[in-house]
Short mmCIF file of C-alpha atoms and ligand atoms in Angstrom, two decimals:
data_model
loop_
_atom_site.label_atom_id
_atom_site.label_comp_id
_atom_site.label_asym_id
_atom_site.label_seq_id
_atom_site.Cartn_x
_atom_site.Cartn_y
_atom_site.Cartn_z
CA MET A 1 -89.88 -68.48 -28.55
CA THR A 2 -90.08 -72.44 -29.90
CA MET A 3 -88.41 -74.77 -27.07
CA ASN A 4 -85.06 -76.38 -28.17
CA ASN A 5 -85.08 -79.55 -25.47
CA LYS A 6 -81.63 -80.09 -26.04
CA ALA A 7 -80.57 -76.64 -26.10
CA LEU A 8 -82.95 -76.24 -22.64
CA ALA A 9 -81.25 -79.23 -20.68
CA GLU A 10 -77.65 -78.24 -22.42
CA TYR A 11 -78.73 -75.08 -19.87
CA LEU A 12 -79.25 -77.08 -17.41
CA VAL A 13 -76.16 -79.65 -17.35
CA SER A 14 -74.15 -76.34 -17.89
CA ALA A 15 -75.16 -74.80 -14.63
CA GLU A 16 -74.36 -78.35 -12.97
CA THR A 17 -71.07 -78.16 -14.60
CA GLU A 18 -70.00 -74.35 -14.37
CA LYS A 19 -71.49 -74.57 -10.43
CA ARG A 20 -73.70 -71.97 -11.04
CA GLU A 21 -77.21 -70.91 -10.01
CA VAL A 22 -79.46 -70.19 -12.98
CA THR A 23 -82.94 -68.59 -14.07
CA ARG A 24 -86.18 -71.53 -14.06
CA ILE A 25 -86.80 -72.66 -17.08
CA THR A 26 -90.47 -71.64 -17.21
CA ALA A 27 -89.47 -67.80 -16.30
CA GLU A 28 -89.06 -67.91 -20.75
CA HIS A 29 -91.17 -70.99 -21.72
CA PRO A 30 -94.02 -70.53 -18.99
CA GLU A 31 -96.34 -72.98 -21.42
CA LEU A 32 -94.00 -76.28 -20.30
CA THR A 33 -95.73 -79.35 -19.76
CA VAL A 34 -94.76 -82.00 -17.13
CA GLU A 35 -94.87 -83.97 -19.86
CA ASP A 36 -92.08 -81.56 -21.89
CA ALA A 37 -89.96 -81.31 -18.42
CA TYR A 38 -89.67 -85.37 -19.06
CA VAL A 39 -88.58 -84.80 -22.34
CA ILE A 40 -85.65 -82.57 -21.86
CA GLN A 41 -84.27 -84.75 -18.58
CA GLU A 42 -84.14 -87.37 -20.74
CA GLN A 43 -82.13 -85.13 -23.47
CA LEU A 44 -79.40 -84.75 -20.18
CA VAL A 45 -79.45 -88.12 -18.62
CA GLY A 46 -78.80 -89.33 -22.80
CA MET A 47 -76.22 -86.40 -22.47
CA LYS A 48 -74.27 -87.86 -18.92
CA LEU A 49 -74.00 -91.32 -20.81
CA GLU A 50 -72.93 -89.62 -23.55
CA GLN A 51 -70.20 -88.65 -21.26
CA GLY A 52 -69.05 -91.76 -20.23
CA TYR A 53 -71.49 -91.32 -16.40
CA ARG A 54 -73.02 -94.42 -15.95
CA ILE A 55 -76.41 -94.46 -13.84
CA VAL A 56 -76.73 -95.95 -10.01
CA GLY A 57 -81.09 -95.94 -10.51
CA PRO A 58 -83.35 -93.78 -10.63
CA LYS A 59 -84.54 -92.40 -7.63
CA MET A 60 -88.35 -90.52 -6.51
CA GLY A 61 -88.70 -87.27 -5.26
CA LEU A 62 -91.15 -84.75 -3.77
CA THR A 63 -92.64 -87.96 -1.47
CA SER A 64 -93.98 -86.79 1.38
CA ARG A 65 -97.23 -84.99 1.56
CA ALA A 66 -95.57 -81.67 2.76
CA LYS A 67 -93.60 -81.95 -0.65
CA MET A 68 -96.01 -83.04 -2.46
CA LYS A 69 -98.66 -79.85 -0.86
CA GLN A 70 -95.86 -77.43 -1.72
CA MET A 71 -95.80 -78.31 -4.98
CA ASN A 72 -99.89 -78.51 -5.63
CA VAL A 73 -98.77 -81.95 -6.89
CA GLU A 74 -100.37 -85.55 -6.19
CA GLU A 75 -98.14 -87.72 -7.59
CA PRO A 76 -94.07 -87.98 -6.88
CA ILE A 77 -91.10 -87.07 -9.49
CA TYR A 78 -88.46 -89.12 -11.05
CA GLY A 79 -85.36 -88.38 -11.72
CA TYR A 80 -81.13 -90.54 -11.97
CA ILE A 81 -78.68 -91.30 -9.97
CA PHE A 82 -75.42 -91.16 -11.53
CA ASP A 83 -72.36 -93.05 -10.69
CA TYR A 84 -70.12 -89.78 -10.18
CA MET A 85 -72.79 -87.94 -7.45
CA VAL A 86 -71.81 -91.19 -5.18
CA GLU A 87 -70.11 -90.01 -2.42
CA ASP A 88 -67.69 -92.30 -0.56
CA SER A 89 -64.77 -90.56 1.04
CA GLY A 90 -66.84 -89.11 4.26
CA ARG A 91 -67.09 -85.21 2.97
CA ILE A 92 -68.62 -83.23 0.21
CA SER A 93 -67.26 -79.88 -0.82
CA MET A 94 -69.45 -76.71 -0.74
CA SER A 95 -66.67 -76.23 -4.31
CA ASP A 96 -68.54 -78.08 -6.28
CA LEU A 97 -71.76 -78.42 -5.18
CA ILE A 98 -74.12 -75.10 -5.85
CA HIS A 99 -76.56 -74.54 -2.77
CA PRO A 100 -77.25 -78.29 -1.41
CA LYS A 101 -79.50 -78.99 0.52
CA VAL A 102 -79.17 -82.96 2.92
CA GLU A 103 -82.50 -85.63 3.57
CA ALA A 104 -82.50 -89.08 4.85
CA GLU A 105 -83.73 -91.35 3.07
CA ILE A 106 -83.63 -95.90 2.37
CA ALA A 107 -82.30 -97.05 -0.84
CA PHE A 108 -83.81 -99.99 -2.27
CA ILE A 109 -81.45 -102.90 -4.48
CA MET A 110 -82.99 -104.75 -6.70
CA GLY A 111 -82.62 -107.97 -7.52
CA LYS A 112 -85.18 -108.26 -10.30
CA ASP A 113 -86.38 -106.55 -13.21
CA LEU A 114 -90.02 -104.58 -11.89
CA GLU A 115 -91.81 -103.52 -14.71
CA GLY A 116 -95.52 -101.65 -14.24
CA PRO A 117 -98.01 -101.23 -14.80
CA GLY A 118 -100.33 -102.27 -12.14
CA VAL A 119 -97.00 -102.74 -9.64
CA THR A 120 -97.55 -103.23 -6.03
CA GLY A 121 -95.86 -102.49 -2.95
CA ALA A 122 -95.45 -106.20 -2.68
CA GLN A 123 -94.64 -107.52 -5.58
CA ALA A 124 -91.90 -104.15 -5.21
CA LEU A 125 -90.76 -105.49 -1.82
CA ALA A 126 -90.78 -108.72 -3.54
CA ALA A 127 -88.21 -107.43 -6.47
CA THR A 128 -85.89 -106.30 -4.00
CA ASP A 129 -83.14 -107.85 -2.57
CA TYR A 130 -81.72 -105.01 0.53
CA VAL A 131 -82.48 -101.83 1.95
CA ILE A 132 -79.70 -99.76 2.31
CA PRO A 133 -80.00 -96.05 4.50
CA ALA A 134 -78.42 -93.39 2.15
CA LEU A 135 -77.87 -89.43 2.26
CA GLU A 136 -78.70 -87.68 -0.22
CA ILE A 137 -77.76 -84.28 -1.45
CA ILE A 138 -80.04 -82.56 -3.00
CA ASP A 139 -78.87 -79.37 -5.19
CA SER A 140 -81.63 -77.20 -7.14
CA ARG A 141 -79.70 -75.36 -10.19
CA TYR A 142 -82.22 -72.74 -10.03
CA GLU A 143 -81.88 -69.77 -8.73
CA ASN A 144 -82.99 -69.82 -4.27
CA PHE A 145 -83.70 -73.67 -4.98
CA GLN A 146 -87.21 -72.04 -6.25
CA PHE A 147 -89.00 -73.95 -9.15
CA THR A 148 -92.74 -75.12 -11.01
CA LEU A 149 -92.88 -78.77 -10.95
CA PRO A 150 -91.78 -78.90 -15.22
CA ASP A 151 -88.81 -76.88 -13.86
CA VAL A 152 -87.52 -79.14 -11.16
CA ILE A 153 -87.96 -82.76 -13.78
CA ALA A 154 -86.25 -81.15 -15.95
CA ASP A 155 -83.64 -80.61 -13.76
CA ASN A 156 -83.08 -83.69 -13.20
CA ALA A 157 -85.47 -83.14 -9.92
CA SER A 158 -82.55 -81.38 -8.21
CA SER A 159 -79.93 -84.54 -7.83
CA SER A 160 -76.14 -83.95 -7.23
CA ARG A 161 -75.25 -86.55 -4.63
CA VAL A 162 -75.90 -89.13 -2.38
CA ILE A 163 -73.45 -90.90 0.67
CA PHE A 164 -75.06 -94.78 0.99
CA GLY A 165 -74.57 -96.47 4.18
CA SER A 166 -72.64 -99.38 5.09
CA ALA A 167 -75.47 -100.92 6.63
CA MET A 168 -77.42 -104.15 4.35
CA ARG A 169 -81.10 -105.76 5.39
CA ARG A 170 -83.72 -107.53 3.40
CA PRO A 171 -86.53 -105.49 2.95
CA GLY A 172 -88.52 -108.36 4.94
CA GLU A 173 -86.07 -107.92 8.78
CA LEU A 174 -86.94 -104.01 9.08
CA GLU A 175 -90.88 -102.45 8.93
CA LEU A 176 -89.82 -99.84 6.94
CA ASP A 177 -92.72 -97.01 7.52
CA LEU A 178 -91.92 -97.61 11.00
CA VAL A 179 -88.21 -97.36 10.63
CA GLY A 180 -87.41 -94.32 12.86
CA VAL A 181 -84.40 -91.92 11.19
CA THR A 182 -83.28 -88.60 12.70
CA LEU A 183 -81.09 -85.82 10.71
CA SER A 184 -78.21 -83.45 12.95
CA ILE A 185 -75.77 -81.60 12.00
CA ASN A 186 -73.24 -80.24 14.27
CA GLY A 187 -74.57 -82.33 16.96
CA GLN A 188 -78.31 -80.70 16.94
CA LEU A 189 -80.65 -82.11 15.78
CA LYS A 190 -82.79 -80.92 12.42
CA ASP A 191 -85.47 -83.47 11.80
CA LEU A 192 -86.29 -86.95 11.99
CA GLY A 193 -89.45 -89.11 10.44
CA ALA A 194 -90.37 -92.57 9.98
CA GLY A 195 -90.87 -94.78 6.16
CA ALA A 196 -94.45 -93.99 6.00
CA ALA A 197 -92.86 -90.43 5.23
CA VAL A 198 -92.21 -92.15 2.10
CA VAL A 199 -96.12 -92.23 0.31
CA GLY A 200 -96.81 -94.59 3.09
CA HIS A 201 -94.44 -96.58 2.77
CA PRO A 202 -91.28 -97.11 0.81
CA ALA A 203 -92.38 -99.95 -1.77
CA HIS A 204 -95.32 -98.07 -2.91
CA SER A 205 -92.78 -95.44 -3.59
CA VAL A 206 -90.74 -97.71 -5.58
CA ALA A 207 -93.86 -99.96 -7.29
CA MET A 208 -94.63 -95.73 -8.13
CA LEU A 209 -91.31 -95.73 -10.02
CA ALA A 210 -92.03 -98.89 -11.56
CA ASN A 211 -94.93 -97.48 -12.84
CA MET A 212 -94.29 -94.38 -14.07
CA LEU A 213 -92.00 -95.35 -15.63
CA ALA A 214 -94.34 -97.65 -17.57
CA ARG A 215 -95.48 -94.60 -19.16
CA LYS A 216 -92.36 -94.35 -21.45
CA GLY A 217 -91.60 -98.17 -21.61
CA LEU A 218 -89.22 -98.68 -19.08
CA LYS A 219 -88.26 -100.73 -16.63
CA ILE A 220 -86.71 -100.89 -13.17
CA LYS A 221 -83.76 -102.83 -13.47
CA LYS A 222 -82.23 -105.78 -11.43
CA GLY A 223 -78.91 -104.18 -9.75
CA ASP A 224 -81.16 -100.72 -9.54
CA ILE A 225 -80.35 -98.60 -6.73
CA ILE A 226 -83.50 -96.65 -5.78
CA LEU A 227 -83.65 -93.73 -3.63
CA THR A 228 -86.98 -94.31 -2.48
CA GLY A 229 -87.56 -90.73 -1.05
CA GLY A 230 -86.78 -88.32 2.11
CA ILE A 231 -88.10 -89.63 5.76
CA THR A 232 -86.85 -85.69 6.67
CA GLY A 233 -87.37 -82.41 5.56
CA ALA A 234 -84.39 -81.57 3.59
CA VAL A 235 -81.63 -79.24 5.19
CA MET A 236 -79.70 -76.21 3.85
CA LEU A 237 -75.44 -77.06 4.47
CA SER A 238 -72.98 -75.03 4.92
CA THR A 239 -69.31 -75.21 4.77
CA GLY A 240 -67.78 -76.81 8.18
CA ASP A 241 -71.40 -79.03 9.46
CA TYR A 242 -70.37 -81.54 10.54
CA VAL A 243 -74.13 -83.96 9.33
CA THR A 244 -74.87 -86.85 11.36
CA ALA A 245 -78.48 -88.93 10.55
CA LYS A 246 -79.35 -92.90 11.99
CA TRP A 247 -81.86 -95.15 11.25
CA ASP A 248 -83.19 -97.93 13.37
CA GLY A 249 -82.12 -101.05 12.82
CA LEU A 250 -79.84 -99.45 9.76
CA GLY A 251 -77.03 -97.33 11.74
CA GLU A 252 -75.70 -94.15 11.01
CA ILE A 253 -74.29 -92.45 7.97
CA GLY A 254 -71.45 -89.41 8.91
CA PHE A 255 -70.25 -86.81 6.85
CA THR A 256 -68.19 -83.45 6.54
CA VAL A 257 -68.62 -80.27 4.21
CA SER A 258 -65.80 -78.90 3.61
CA GLU A 259 -64.95 -75.65 1.33
O1 0L1 B 1 -85.09 -85.88 -4.01
C1 0L1 B 1 -86.21 -84.95 -3.79
O2 0L1 B 1 -87.07 -85.14 -3.18
C2 0L1 B 1 -85.73 -84.19 -4.30
C3 0L1 B 1 -87.27 -83.48 -5.27
C4 0L1 B 1 -86.68 -82.25 -5.78
C5 0L1 B 1 -87.42 -81.30 -5.07
C6 0L1 B 1 -86.44 -79.98 -4.01
O3 0L1 B 1 -84.93 -79.81 -5.11
O4 0L1 B 1 -86.91 -80.10 -3.41
MG1 MG B 2 -84.66 -87.61 -1.95
#
């Protein structure tokens, strides 16, 4: 069967809208490459923009050594966070989602454009206005959260929801690689980590993002809010869970998972 990028993007958008898991696209298109997958992702992003949604910022995924090893990749992936994904009510609804997981991250609020190639972590930090804590809720549209690398890239890197914390710090005020984070559910510690889990340093993740976007003639823009990648692993959520995460120097975030 010939591949129709638009139809594949529509397939993934409808899975998200209808909140149902679908067969991974490489089951029918085993020949799909990473480059093809980013073209499908572009189509998907274009469809959401046409629906009137706004991009909050690009995000980085698969930034931990564990996830990269699991997927057998040398490079993280990127996707996009849209305005409708930002949750500020202190709760997320299970009925809006398929099989969500939560991971604790550090987000960068960009004060300047940042354009690759050749961007360094130091340049990424210099272009950043503030760093803030964030909980990302990932929700792969694929059955059982099972996918290959092209599948997950096409699926906008499993982006689904994000809850930002209220603490804002200048990037130079913290040693971001040493920032410790704990993630608990119903008072039980589920995972913990330090900023260095994100490709050595969260600023390195932003630099890599700028360099990856440059291959497409794109750049990070002033005002973008960028999720740099999971410091903790992603933990499965269930209805009724109360999730809390604490960051050294960046406060905490809590939310409930309702029906
Ligand atoms: O933000 C992320 O790291 C998600 C990347 C996609 C992999 C996954 O869904 O586990
Ligand atoms: Mg993430």
